């Protein structure tokens, strides 16, 4: 352990880079010279990025120190370990090369997000949180801190990835040491059994477990002179993958830890004949068993028929050390010479509900409390506001009344954490600038002798207009409480600070806020039990985090933190409630000037009009023309153009002119907070996100990106037709990120979240609701109404809808039926020349050679084929057609397509058949208008499936049939 630490610490510069920007070129190396500790390969020569390796080191550091060993000797080493924790906290969003150092199954140099890496990171963070690296003799400065919200994101990501290992690995033996000994990363027994069953079913052989399907490592057909494989090469290894006895040993250990003697016996019996022996008679675990080149074809024809040979027998003095070490552990455990507690001193193998708090930890995680009561403190920003709320029976405190306790914004807490893990000698800065989430702000902090409570990020004064919609704030508060209830796992109650600002109760905002505050008094908000009291009273039951790393010597200057200050207003002056501001009329939201009339007029004329007009919508439009023509620093009567637009943005916000607000926000290039984490939330659910307007070019996002990159994509792709689209897409990304984390079932069947298309679906919904009246303008709706509309369209379609409307909505959402991608795979197996739709071709080869049926990458390839379709209802017909083709081929195994299948032509044939049956005597108004076809029920004699089936069978019968021995049509 000291040796690994020595090698790691020599790469402190890489740790510093990686925690800011996690990329393969900046990661810690995973291979070092055993003699010097020097690097051996550059990042271009080797897949060094392995989060699992660093996580395993941290986990064993805790296990070994807990057993009584001393490994860490000084504060430099403590700082370094703390920085490793910062790196590992982001595992949920960092694709790596995994245990096998190859990344993607195709072995082409591309990293992936691996369940085994995220699981080990989660286990390491749980183990090291609040742990003292100096053991029982340690002081406060040798304690390691973990961000609870980051740990929780790793936990959520692991549960959403499993039972898969990654996009290309449907399952993998690397999950065994992650889910069982040594990490015990999963608390969910059902998911554990599901994942383990899948590993055994797919990978278990007579000689061990395969690492994963189509693994070419050390097979007779692998070209050992090349580092990477060629496209479609992995098909060669199908059925002849090497089998590793190592995983039988892991199953023996798992059986001991889980108290399953039958499992222990089963795998001992399987392992015994596979062991080799040295000349002294000592047992040796071969690394793998392989199929020799001469037997490869026979093994492929009849899997499991050929004898396999061991890679090594130990007689040359070379051992597979991993296998040998795990074998000794298994023998010691099985023979009861050591017990599970000796192998796992911190008790990770014990189910969470049975674990006791460990004295060496500072803020330990405990069992999940289902009946959690969230403690709530109501804070008014001024005495005047407090007096006003008191008249309605709402008891609050002001910042002065809670003194000496201070109230901080979460960004001040982030500033305090900048001092954690700082080490000038090693060139390490502190914690990166990452926001603190809801769990972190629900603790109490002791910082430099002060007691501090924090309010959540949702109460921060934001520059983005969503914060001006009080219904969004109320929704955010309810969601935060739900989140805390679901994921709080600490001993002690969470303390949630609700900050009420004067601005929150202005105009029509007051009644909804008052209703919510009344719900707090009753003790239940959005289904969550709450207890409201004074901060001083609530502190006794809360979790206290001691930030002792902030130690200031006499010569150092203490860091300055800004606590929430009370507004200094006369106590008995009246709170400006203003008259209730109703939602602005549509007329107010519309400009009284036409952009086409003005965009070619002179700058002087535009300035004159800008000075004369009172309509904010017109001012925004004219300022937009000036901004594009003259730039943001051009001087107008009211300062620069940018300043003028900023004023329009503020005024429109207070008047609830949402269309004008969105237009001005887009002109100013506003960016909402938490955009990057919201996209990451979607990606970790195994989905992709596309940004860009409907009908225009879209940008596909399949890996986490920084906020700056996302901003560039949004403002490049969404500005083309309507400026407001750029900010509405940001709203949608925030909403989708939250919904998918809490209700993933609403996105079932949607692999690609196409934000522009979802907006299109929302506009469709508004048209459907309007009937014959003009539809409501999406851009004029408040952010909370937009969110509710999104939730409405994500719900399963109502039965009363026409089939046209259902197909329009489902097609816009890119929703597919259960088992859809597997059925496309089965079609492709019977279509030698591939499928084509809207000019996108899906070939049979190398697709089938390169991929496997249940692989996420194949599903994404099918989505890519459907990407060019520009009509949602037509896309839905194509999805129905593929399901029809699949059923027909399944029931007629003797049929297959001879030529390339053009799905557009098949739909046209079906439509022509439909037209013949439905042609009116007066003649069709439009020969190519498919609206009536789209509006037809799929089932029944005259349903769309009937016409599609006829067209498919016609196409199939044009080809040849495969003869079959038991063909009932054969006479002689």
Coordinates of N, CA, C and O in Angstrom, one line a residue, residues 688-774:
X688 N -29.5 9.1 -24.4 CA -28.8 10.2 -25.0 C -29.7 11.4 -25.0 O -30.9 11.3 -25.0
X689 N -29.0 12.6 -25.1 CA -29.8 13.8 -25.2 C -29.4 14.5 -26.6 O -28.3 14.4 -27.0
X690 N -30.4 15.0 -27.3 CA -30.1 15.8 -28.4 C -30.6 17.2 -28.2 O -31.7 17.4 -27.7
X691 N -29.8 18.2 -28.6 CA -30.2 19.6 -28.5 C -30.3 20.2 -29.9 O -29.5 19.9 -30.7
X692 N -31.3 21.0 -30.1 CA -31.5 21.6 -31.5 C -32.9 21.7 -31.8 O -33.7 20.9 -31.3
X693 N -33.3 22.7 -32.6 CA -34.7 22.9 -32.9 C -35.3 21.8 -33.8 O -34.6 21.1 -34.5
X694 N -36.6 21.5 -33.6 CA -37.3 20.5 -34.4 C -37.1 20.8 -35.9 O -37.3 22.0 -36.3
X695 N -36.8 19.8 -36.7 CA -36.7 20.0 -38.1 C -35.3 20.6 -38.5 O -35.1 20.7 -39.7
X696 N -34.5 20.9 -37.6 CA -33.1 21.4 -37.9 C -32.1 20.4 -37.4 O -32.4 19.4 -36.8
X697 N -30.8 20.7 -37.7 CA -29.7 19.8 -37.3 C -29.7 19.8 -35.8 O -29.8 20.8 -35.1
X698 N -29.5 18.5 -35.3 CA -29.4 18.4 -33.8 C -28.0 17.9 -33.4 O -27.3 17.3 -34.2
X699 N -27.6 18.3 -32.2 CA -26.3 17.8 -31.6 C -26.6 16.7 -30.6 O -27.4 16.9 -29.7
X700 N -26.0 15.5 -30.8 CA -26.2 14.4 -29.9 C -25.2 14.5 -28.8 O -24.0 14.6 -29.1
X701 N -25.7 14.4 -27.6 CA -24.8 14.3 -26.4 C -24.8 13.0 -25.8 O -25.9 12.5 -25.3
X702 N -23.7 12.3 -25.8 CA -23.7 10.9 -25.2 C -22.7 10.8 -24.0 O -22.7 9.8 -23.3
X703 N -21.9 11.9 -23.7 CA -21.1 11.9 -22.6 C -21.2 13.3 -21.9 O -21.5 14.2 -22.5
X704 N -21.0 13.3 -20.6 CA -21.1 14.6 -19.8 C -20.3 15.7 -20.4 O -19.1 15.4 -20.8
X705 N -20.8 16.9 -20.5 CA -20.1 18.1 -21.0 C -20.1 19.2 -20.0 O -20.9 19.2 -19.1
X706 N -19.2 20.1 -20.2 CA -19.1 21.3 -19.3 C -20.2 22.3 -19.7 O -20.6 22.3 -20.8
X707 N -20.6 23.2 -18.7 CA -21.6 24.2 -19.0 C -21.3 25.1 -20.2 O -22.2 25.4 -21.0
X708 N -20.0 25.4 -20.4 CA -19.6 26.3 -21.5 C -19.9 25.7 -22.9 O -20.4 26.3 -23.8
X709 N -19.5 24.4 -23.0 CA -19.7 23.6 -24.2 C -21.2 23.5 -24.5 O -21.7 23.7 -25.7
X710 N -22.0 23.2 -23.5 CA -23.5 23.1 -23.6 C -24.1 24.4 -24.1 O -24.9 24.5 -25.0
X711 N -23.6 25.5 -23.5 CA -24.1 26.9 -23.9 C -23.8 27.1 -25.4 O -24.7 27.6 -26.1
X712 N -22.6 26.8 -25.8 CA -22.3 27.0 -27.3 C -23.2 26.2 -28.2 O -23.7 26.7 -29.2
X713 N -23.5 24.9 -27.8 CA -24.4 24.1 -28.6 C -25.8 24.7 -28.7 O -26.3 24.8 -29.7
X714 N -26.3 25.1 -27.5 CA -27.7 25.6 -27.4 C -27.8 26.8 -28.3 O -28.8 27.0 -29.1
X715 N -26.9 27.8 -28.1 CA -27.0 29.0 -28.8 C -26.6 28.9 -30.3 O -27.0 29.8 -31.1
X716 N -25.9 27.9 -30.7 CA -25.7 27.6 -32.1 C -26.8 26.9 -32.8 O -27.2 27.3 -33.9
X717 N -27.4 25.9 -32.1 CA -28.4 25.1 -32.8 C -29.8 25.5 -32.6 O -30.7 25.1 -33.4
X718 N -30.1 26.3 -31.6 CA -31.5 26.7 -31.3 C -31.9 28.1 -31.7 O -33.0 28.5 -31.4
X719 N -31.0 28.9 -32.2 CA -31.3 30.3 -32.5 C -31.9 30.5 -33.9 O -32.3 31.6 -34.2
X720 N -31.9 29.4 -34.7 CA -32.1 29.6 -36.1 C -33.5 30.1 -36.5 O -33.7 31.0 -37.3
X721 N -34.6 29.5 -35.9 CA -35.9 29.8 -36.2 C -36.5 30.8 -35.2 O -37.2 31.8 -35.6
X722 N -36.3 30.7 -34.0 CA -36.9 31.5 -32.9 C -35.9 31.7 -31.8 O -35.5 30.7 -31.2
X723 N -35.5 32.9 -31.4 CA -34.5 33.1 -30.4 C -35.0 32.5 -29.1 O -34.1 32.0 -28.3
X724 N -36.3 32.5 -28.8 CA -36.8 32.0 -27.5 C -36.5 30.5 -27.3 O -36.5 30.0 -26.2
X725 N -36.3 29.7 -28.4 CA -36.1 28.3 -28.3 C -34.9 28.0 -27.5 O -34.9 27.0 -26.7
X726 N -33.8 28.8 -27.6 CA -32.6 28.5 -26.8 C -32.8 28.5 -25.3 O -32.1 27.7 -24.7
X727 N -33.6 29.3 -24.8 CA -33.8 29.3 -23.4 C -34.9 28.3 -22.9 O -34.8 27.7 -21.9
X728 N -35.9 28.1 -23.8 CA -36.9 27.1 -23.5 C -36.3 25.7 -23.4 O -36.6 24.9 -22.6
X729 N -35.3 25.5 -24.3 CA -34.6 24.1 -24.3 C -33.9 24.0 -23.0 O -33.8 22.9 -22.4
X730 N -33.3 25.1 -22.4 CA -32.6 25.0 -21.1 C -33.6 24.7 -20.0 O -33.3 23.9 -19.1
X731 N -34.8 25.3 -20.1 CA -35.9 25.0 -19.1 C -36.2 23.5 -19.1 O -36.3 22.9 -18.1
X732 N -36.4 23.0 -20.3 CA -36.8 21.6 -20.5 C -35.7 20.7 -20.0 O -36.0 19.7 -19.3
X733 N -34.4 21.0 -20.2 CA -33.3 20.1 -19.8 C -33.3 20.1 -18.2 O -33.2 19.0 -17.7
X734 N -33.6 21.2 -17.6 CA -33.6 21.2 -16.1 C -34.8 20.3 -15.6 O -34.6 19.5 -14.7
X735 N -36.0 20.5 -16.2 CA -37.1 19.7 -15.8 C -36.9 18.2 -16.1 O -37.2 17.4 -15.2
X736 N -36.4 17.9 -17.3 CA -36.2 16.5 -17.6 C -35.2 15.8 -16.7 O -35.4 14.7 -16.2
X737 N -34.1 16.6 -16.4 CA -33.1 16.0 -15.5 C -33.7 15.7 -14.1 O -33.3 14.6 -13.5
X738 N -34.6 16.5 -13.6 CA -35.2 16.3 -12.3 C -36.2 15.1 -12.4 O -36.2 14.2 -11.6
X739 N -37.1 15.1 -13.5 CA -38.1 14.1 -13.6 C -37.5 12.7 -13.8 O -38.0 11.7 -13.2
X740 N -36.5 12.6 -14.6 CA -35.9 11.3 -14.9 C -35.2 10.7 -13.7 O -35.1 9.5 -13.5
X741 N -34.7 11.6 -12.8 CA -34.1 11.1 -11.5 C -35.1 10.5 -10.6 O -34.9 9.6 -9.8
X742 N -36.3 11.1 -10.6 CA -37.3 10.8 -9.6 C -38.4 9.9 -10.1 O -39.0 9.1 -9.4
X743 N -38.7 10.0 -11.4 CA -39.8 9.1 -12.1 C -39.3 8.6 -13.4 O -39.8 8.9 -14.5
X744 N -38.2 7.7 -13.4 CA -37.7 7.3 -14.6 C -38.7 6.5 -15.5 O -38.5 6.4 -16.7
X745 N -39.7 6.0 -14.9 CA -40.7 5.2 -15.6 C -41.4 6.1 -16.7 O -41.9 5.5 -17.7
X746 N -41.5 7.4 -16.5 CA -42.1 8.3 -17.5 C -41.4 8.3 -18.8 O -41.9 8.7 -19.8
X747 N -40.1 7.9 -18.8 CA -39.3 7.9 -20.0 C -39.1 6.5 -20.5 O -38.2 6.3 -21.4
X748 N -39.9 5.6 -20.1 CA -39.8 4.2 -20.6 C -40.0 4.2 -22.1 O -41.0 4.8 -22.6
X749 N -39.1 3.5 -22.8 CA -39.3 3.4 -24.3 C -38.7 4.6 -25.0 O -38.7 4.6 -26.3
X750 N -38.1 5.5 -24.3 CA -37.5 6.7 -24.9 C -36.0 6.6 -24.7 O -35.5 6.9 -23.6
X751 N -35.2 6.2 -25.8 CA -33.8 6.0 -25.6 C -33.1 7.3 -25.9 O -32.0 7.6 -25.3
X752 N -33.6 8.1 -26.8 CA -33.0 9.4 -27.2 C -34.0 10.5 -26.7 O -35.1 10.5 -27.2
X753 N -33.5 11.3 -25.8 CA -34.3 12.5 -25.4 C -34.0 13.6 -26.3 O -33.0 14.4 -26.1
X754 N -34.9 13.8 -27.3 CA -34.7 14.9 -28.3 C -35.5 16.1 -27.8 O -36.7 16.2 -28.0
X755 N -34.8 17.1 -27.2 CA -35.4 18.2 -26.6 C -36.3 19.0 -27.6 O -37.4 19.4 -27.2
X756 N -35.7 19.3 -28.8 CA -36.5 20.0 -29.8 C -37.8 19.3 -30.1 O -38.8 19.9 -30.3
X757 N -37.7 18.0 -30.2 CA -38.9 17.2 -30.6 C -39.9 17.2 -29.4 O -41.1 17.2 -29.6
X758 N -39.4 17.2 -28.2 CA -40.3 17.2 -27.0 C -41.1 18.6 -27.0 O -42.3 18.6 -26.7
X759 N -40.4 19.7 -27.3 CA -41.1 21.0 -27.4 C -42.1 20.9 -28.5 O -43.2 21.4 -28.3
X760 N -41.8 20.2 -29.6 CA -42.8 20.1 -30.7 C -44.0 19.3 -30.2 O -45.1 19.7 -30.5
X761 N -43.8 18.3 -29.4 CA -44.9 17.5 -28.8 C -45.8 18.4 -27.9 O -47.0 18.3 -27.9
X762 N -45.1 19.3 -27.2 CA -45.8 20.2 -26.3 C -46.7 21.1 -27.1 O -47.8 21.4 -26.7
X763 N -46.2 21.6 -28.2 CA -47.0 22.5 -29.1 C -48.2 21.7 -29.7 O -49.3 22.3 -29.8
X764 N -47.9 20.5 -30.0 CA -49.0 19.6 -30.5 C -50.1 19.5 -29.5 O -51.3 19.7 -29.8
X765 N -49.7 19.3 -28.2 CA -50.7 19.1 -27.1 C -51.5 20.4 -27.0 O -52.7 20.3 -26.7
X766 N -50.9 21.5 -27.1 CA -51.6 22.8 -26.9 C -52.6 23.0 -28.0 O -53.7 23.4 -27.8
X767 N -52.3 22.5 -29.3 CA -53.2 22.6 -30.4 C -54.4 21.6 -30.2 O -55.5 22.0 -30.4
X768 N -54.1 20.4 -29.7 CA -55.1 19.5 -29.4 C -56.1 20.0 -28.4 O -57.3 19.9 -28.5
X769 N -55.6 20.6 -27.3 CA -56.4 21.2 -26.2 C -57.3 22.3 -26.7 O -58.4 22.6 -26.2
X770 N -56.7 23.1 -27.7 CA -57.4 24.3 -28.1 C -58.6 23.9 -29.0 O -59.6 24.7 -29.2
X771 N -58.5 22.8 -29.7 CA -59.6 22.4 -30.6 C -59.7 23.3 -31.8 O -58.7 23.5 -32.5
X772 N -60.8 24.0 -32.0 CA -61.0 24.9 -33.1 C -60.5 26.3 -32.8 O -60.4 27.1 -33.7
X773 N -60.2 26.5 -31.6 CA -59.7 27.9 -31.2 C -58.2 28.0 -31.4 O -57.5 27.0 -31.6
X774 N -57.7 29.3 -31.5 CA -56.2 29.4 -31.6 C -55.5 28.8 -30.4 O -55.9 28.9 -29.3

